[in-house]
């Protein structure tokens, strides 16, 4: 997601840097230094966009620490503004969510092996051209990176409106020994059980409202 340059973002992020992760690019991030409640599990959303999903998860699951990773700084600014407003509205302090302006490609340098409890990928860019397939966030090299940073038998959940990306992801998973598929649907909104705890993202709301089927899969690390 690219947004028009928003002049307020830089200053806003500087002022609110306690809600951001700053990585020195040399040492891995020590997760227990990040959050006041050090012992809580850490869930990571990659490509969090404007933050609806992770904000609502953080509000609902105060016993989990959340990291929203997003490559676009402007989008991080918009997401953080939303988070702070939503928490303030409920008279709550944001103690279990931080944003991280960085790229999924760097995850193995950023986090120690087996340090993340759960990963979410929501409506990742589809990169429809075959020559761009390696950029898709469910391409085999990314699946290997996720398997490296996630804990033993950790779970990754993926939702997308894009049927081509979904089919591609299932093929990549079938070929990858690090992961086993434990759930899949091409129509999340007809699975009442799966919908019970579903928190929609901005893209999900947009596509579902327009009548598009929403795909979801869940995979589990095999070791
Ligand atoms: C299509 S948007 C979906 C946003 C949000 N997850 C949603 O469902 O509404 C994909 C987001 O992932 C971010 N993104 C794409 N590739 C990324 C990467 N390699 N690392 C981190 N973020 C990435 C984009 O900047 C964009 O905000």
CSV table of C-alpha atoms and ligand atoms in Angstrom, one decimal:
chain,number,residue,atom,x,y,z
A,1,UNK,CA,0.0,0.0,0.0
A,2,UNK,CA,1.3,3.4,-1.0
A,3,UNK,CA,-0.2,6.5,0.3
A,4,UNK,CA,0.4,10.1,-0.9
A,5,UNK,CA,3.2,11.7,1.1
A,6,UNK,CA,1.7,13.0,4.4
A,7,UNK,CA,3.9,15.8,5.7
A,8,UNK,CA,2.8,15.3,9.4
A,9,UNK,CA,4.0,11.7,9.5
A,10,UNK,CA,7.8,12.2,10.2
A,11,UNK,CA,7.2,14.5,13.1
A,12,UNK,CA,4.4,12.4,14.4
A,13,UNK,CA,6.5,9.2,14.4
A,14,UNK,CA,9.4,11.1,16.1
A,15,UNK,CA,7.1,12.3,18.8
A,16,UNK,CA,5.6,8.8,19.3
A,17,UNK,CA,8.7,6.7,18.9
A,18,UNK,CA,8.0,4.7,22.0
A,19,UNK,CA,5.4,2.8,19.9
A,20,UNK,CA,8.0,2.0,17.3
A,21,UNK,CA,10.8,-0.5,17.0
A,22,UNK,CA,14.1,0.9,16.1
A,23,UNK,CA,16.5,-1.7,14.7
A,24,UNK,CA,20.3,-0.9,14.5
A,25,UNK,CA,20.7,-3.3,11.6
A,26,UNK,CA,23.6,-5.1,13.3
A,27,UNK,CA,22.3,-7.0,16.3
A,28,UNK,CA,19.1,-9.0,16.5
A,29,UNK,CA,16.2,-7.4,18.4
A,30,UNK,CA,15.9,-8.6,22.0
A,31,UNK,CA,12.1,-9.1,22.3
A,32,UNK,CA,12.1,-9.1,26.1
A,33,UNK,CA,13.5,-5.5,25.9
A,34,UNK,CA,10.6,-4.3,23.8
A,35,UNK,CA,7.5,-4.7,25.9
A,36,UNK,CA,6.8,-4.0,29.6
A,37,UNK,CA,5.1,-7.4,29.9
A,38,UNK,CA,8.2,-9.3,28.8
A,39,UNK,CA,6.8,-12.8,29.3
A,40,UNK,CA,3.9,-12.5,26.9
A,41,UNK,CA,3.9,-14.3,23.5
A,42,UNK,CA,4.8,-12.2,20.5
A,43,UNK,CA,2.5,-12.2,17.4
A,44,UNK,CA,3.8,-10.5,14.2
A,45,UNK,CA,1.7,-9.1,11.4
A,46,UNK,CA,3.7,-8.6,8.2
A,47,UNK,CA,2.4,-5.9,5.9
A,48,UNK,CA,0.0,-4.5,8.5
A,49,UNK,CA,-1.2,-1.6,6.3
A,50,UNK,CA,-3.4,0.9,8.2
A,51,UNK,CA,-3.5,-1.3,11.3
A,52,UNK,CA,-7.1,-2.2,11.8
A,53,UNK,CA,-6.4,-5.9,12.3
A,54,UNK,CA,-3.4,-5.5,14.7
A,55,UNK,CA,-5.0,-2.7,16.7
A,56,UNK,CA,-8.2,-4.8,17.3
A,57,UNK,CA,-6.1,-7.9,18.2
A,58,UNK,CA,-4.1,-5.8,20.6
A,59,UNK,CA,-7.3,-4.5,22.2
A,60,UNK,CA,-8.9,-7.9,22.5
A,61,UNK,CA,-5.8,-9.9,23.5
A,62,UNK,CA,-4.0,-7.9,26.2
A,63,UNK,CA,-2.0,-11.0,27.1
A,64,UNK,CA,-0.2,-11.0,23.8
A,65,UNK,CA,2.4,-8.6,22.5
A,66,UNK,CA,1.9,-7.5,18.9
A,67,UNK,CA,4.3,-6.2,16.3
A,68,UNK,CA,3.0,-4.6,13.1
A,69,UNK,CA,5.6,-4.7,10.4
A,70,UNK,CA,5.1,-2.4,7.4
A,71,UNK,CA,7.6,-1.2,4.7
A,72,UNK,CA,5.9,2.2,4.0
A,73,UNK,CA,6.7,4.8,6.6
A,74,UNK,CA,3.6,6.9,5.7
A,75,UNK,CA,1.4,3.9,6.3
A,76,UNK,CA,3.0,3.2,9.7
A,77,UNK,CA,2.1,6.8,10.6
A,78,UNK,CA,-1.5,6.4,9.6
A,79,UNK,CA,-1.7,3.0,11.4
A,80,UNK,CA,-0.2,4.3,14.7
A,81,UNK,CA,-2.6,7.3,14.7
A,82,UNK,CA,-5.5,4.9,14.4
A,83,UNK,CA,-4.1,2.7,17.2
A,84,UNK,CA,-3.6,5.6,19.6
A,85,UNK,CA,-7.1,7.0,18.9
A,86,UNK,CA,-8.8,3.5,19.3
A,87,UNK,CA,-7.0,2.9,22.6
A,88,UNK,CA,-7.7,6.4,23.9
A,89,UNK,CA,-11.4,6.0,23.1
A,90,UNK,CA,-11.4,3.1,25.5
A,91,UNK,CA,-9.2,4.8,28.1
A,92,UNK,CA,-6.5,2.2,27.6
A,93,UNK,CA,-2.8,2.6,27.3
A,94,UNK,CA,-1.0,0.9,24.4
A,95,UNK,CA,1.4,-1.4,26.1
A,96,UNK,CA,1.2,-4.5,23.9
A,97,UNK,CA,1.6,-3.2,20.3
A,98,UNK,CA,4.6,-1.7,18.5
A,99,UNK,CA,5.0,-0.8,14.8
A,100,UNK,CA,8.1,-1.6,12.8
A,101,UNK,CA,8.9,0.2,9.6
A,102,UNK,CA,10.9,-2.5,7.8
A,103,UNK,CA,10.8,-5.2,5.2
A,104,UNK,CA,9.8,-8.9,5.5
A,105,UNK,CA,13.0,-9.7,3.5
A,106,UNK,CA,15.1,-8.7,6.6
A,107,UNK,CA,13.2,-10.9,9.2
A,108,UNK,CA,16.0,-13.4,9.8
A,109,UNK,CA,18.4,-10.6,10.5
A,110,UNK,CA,15.9,-8.8,12.8
A,111,UNK,CA,14.6,-11.6,15.0
A,112,UNK,CA,16.4,-14.6,16.7
A,113,UNK,CA,15.6,-18.1,15.5
A,114,UNK,CA,12.4,-19.5,17.1
A,115,UNK,CA,11.5,-16.3,18.9
A,116,UNK,CA,8.1,-15.4,17.4
A,117,UNK,CA,5.0,-17.2,18.5
A,118,UNK,CA,2.6,-16.5,15.6
A,119,UNK,CA,2.7,-14.8,12.2
A,120,UNK,CA,-0.1,-13.1,10.3
A,121,UNK,CA,-0.1,-12.3,6.6
A,122,UNK,CA,-3.1,-10.4,5.4
A,123,UNK,CA,-3.9,-9.4,1.8
A,124,UNK,CA,-0.3,-9.4,0.8
A,125,UNK,CA,0.6,-7.8,-2.5
A,126,UNK,CA,-0.3,-10.4,-5.2
A,127,UNK,CA,2.6,-9.7,-7.6
A,128,UNK,CA,0.5,-11.3,-10.5
A,129,UNK,CA,3.3,-11.4,-13.1
A,130,UNK,CA,5.2,-14.7,-13.2
A,131,UNK,CA,8.5,-12.9,-13.3
A,132,UNK,CA,7.7,-11.3,-9.9
A,133,UNK,CA,6.7,-14.5,-8.2
A,134,UNK,CA,9.7,-14.4,-5.9
A,135,UNK,CA,8.4,-11.2,-4.3
A,136,UNK,CA,5.1,-12.8,-3.2
A,137,UNK,CA,5.2,-13.1,0.6
A,138,UNK,CA,4.3,-16.8,0.4
A,139,UNK,CA,7.1,-17.7,-2.0
A,140,UNK,CA,9.3,-20.5,-0.7
A,141,UNK,CA,12.2,-18.3,0.5
A,142,UNK,CA,9.7,-16.3,2.7
A,143,UNK,CA,8.2,-19.5,4.0
A,144,UNK,CA,11.7,-20.6,5.1
A,145,UNK,CA,12.4,-17.2,6.7
A,146,UNK,CA,9.1,-17.5,8.7
A,147,UNK,CA,10.0,-21.1,9.7
A,148,UNK,CA,13.3,-19.8,11.0
A,149,UNK,CA,12.0,-17.1,13.3
A,150,UNK,CA,8.8,-18.8,14.5
A,151,UNK,CA,8.8,-21.1,17.5
A,152,UNK,CA,8.5,-24.8,17.4
A,153,UNK,CA,5.1,-25.8,16.0
A,154,UNK,CA,4.2,-22.1,15.6
A,155,UNK,CA,1.2,-21.0,13.5
A,156,UNK,CA,1.0,-18.8,10.5
A,157,UNK,CA,-2.4,-17.5,9.3
A,158,UNK,CA,-2.9,-16.0,5.8
A,159,UNK,CA,-5.9,-14.3,4.3
A,160,UNK,CA,-6.3,-12.9,0.8
A,161,UNK,CA,-8.9,-11.9,-1.7
A,162,UNK,CA,-6.6,-12.9,-4.5
A,163,UNK,CA,-7.5,-16.4,-5.8
A,164,UNK,CA,-4.3,-16.7,-7.9
A,165,UNK,CA,-2.1,-15.8,-4.9
A,166,UNK,CA,-4.0,-18.3,-2.7
A,167,UNK,CA,-3.6,-21.1,-5.2
A,168,UNK,CA,0.1,-20.2,-5.6
A,169,UNK,CA,0.5,-20.2,-1.7
A,170,UNK,CA,-1.1,-23.6,-1.4
A,171,UNK,CA,1.4,-25.0,-4.0
A,172,UNK,CA,4.4,-23.4,-2.2
A,173,UNK,CA,3.2,-24.9,1.1
A,174,UNK,CA,2.7,-28.4,-0.3
A,175,UNK,CA,6.3,-28.3,-1.5
A,176,UNK,CA,7.7,-27.0,1.8
A,177,UNK,CA,8.8,-29.5,4.5
A,178,UNK,CA,8.8,-26.8,7.2
A,179,UNK,CA,5.1,-26.4,7.2
A,180,UNK,CA,1.9,-28.4,7.2
A,181,UNK,CA,-1.5,-27.1,6.1
A,182,UNK,CA,-4.0,-27.3,8.9
A,183,UNK,CA,-6.9,-25.3,7.6
A,184,UNK,CA,-8.0,-23.8,4.3
A,185,UNK,CA,-11.1,-22.2,2.8
A,186,UNK,CA,-11.9,-20.2,-0.3
A,187,UNK,CA,-14.9,-18.7,1.4
A,188,UNK,CA,-14.1,-17.5,4.9
A,189,UNK,CA,-17.5,-15.8,5.3
A,190,UNK,CA,-19.4,-19.0,4.9
A,191,UNK,CA,-17.4,-20.7,7.7
A,192,UNK,CA,-19.3,-19.7,10.8
A,193,UNK,CA,-16.8,-21.3,13.1
A,194,UNK,CA,-13.8,-19.6,11.6
A,195,UNK,CA,-15.6,-16.3,11.5
A,196,UNK,CA,-16.2,-16.3,15.3
A,197,UNK,CA,-12.8,-14.8,16.1
A,198,UNK,CA,-12.2,-13.2,12.8
A,199,UNK,CA,-10.9,-9.6,12.8
A,200,UNK,CA,-11.2,-8.0,9.4
A,201,UNK,CA,-8.5,-5.9,7.8
A,202,UNK,CA,-9.1,-2.8,5.8
A,203,UNK,CA,-8.7,-4.7,2.5
A,204,UNK,CA,-10.8,-7.5,3.7
A,205,UNK,CA,-13.7,-5.2,4.6
A,206,UNK,CA,-13.4,-3.5,1.2
A,207,UNK,CA,-13.4,-6.8,-0.8
A,208,UNK,CA,-15.9,-8.6,1.3
A,209,UNK,CA,-18.3,-5.7,1.0
A,210,UNK,CA,-17.9,-5.7,-2.7
A,211,UNK,CA,-18.9,-9.4,-2.8
A,212,UNK,CA,-15.5,-11.0,-3.3
A,213,UNK,CA,-14.8,-14.3,-1.7
A,214,UNK,CA,-12.1,-14.2,1.0
A,215,UNK,CA,-9.5,-17.1,1.1
A,216,UNK,CA,-7.8,-18.2,4.3
A,217,UNK,CA,-5.3,-20.8,5.2
A,218,UNK,CA,-3.5,-21.8,8.4
A,219,UNK,CA,-0.2,-23.6,8.5
A,220,UNK,CA,1.8,-25.1,11.4
A,221,UNK,CA,5.6,-25.5,11.6
A,222,UNK,CA,6.4,-29.2,11.4
A,223,UNK,CA,9.3,-29.2,13.9
B,1,LIG,C1,-2.3,-4.9,0.0
B,1,LIG,S1,-1.8,-4.1,1.4
B,1,LIG,C2,-2.7,-4.9,2.7
B,1,LIG,C3,-2.7,-4.1,4.0
B,1,LIG,C4,-3.4,-4.8,5.2
B,1,LIG,N1,-2.7,-6.0,5.6
B,1,LIG,C5,-4.9,-5.1,4.9
B,1,LIG,O1,-5.2,-6.3,4.7
B,1,LIG,O2,-5.7,-4.2,4.8
B,1,LIG,C6,-0.2,-4.9,1.7
B,1,LIG,C7,0.7,-4.1,2.7
B,1,LIG,O3,1.9,-4.8,2.9
B,1,LIG,C8,3.0,-3.9,2.8
B,1,LIG,N2,4.1,-4.7,2.3
B,1,LIG,C9,4.3,-5.3,1.1
B,1,LIG,N3,5.4,-5.9,1.0
B,1,LIG,C10,6.1,-5.8,2.2
B,1,LIG,C11,7.3,-6.3,2.7
B,1,LIG,N4,8.1,-7.0,1.9
B,1,LIG,N5,7.6,-6.1,4.0
B,1,LIG,C12,6.8,-5.3,4.7
B,1,LIG,N6,5.6,-4.8,4.3
B,1,LIG,C13,5.2,-5.1,3.0
B,1,LIG,C14,2.6,-2.9,1.8
B,1,LIG,O4,3.3,-1.6,2.0
B,1,LIG,C15,1.1,-2.8,2.2
B,1,LIG,O5,0.8,-1.8,3.2
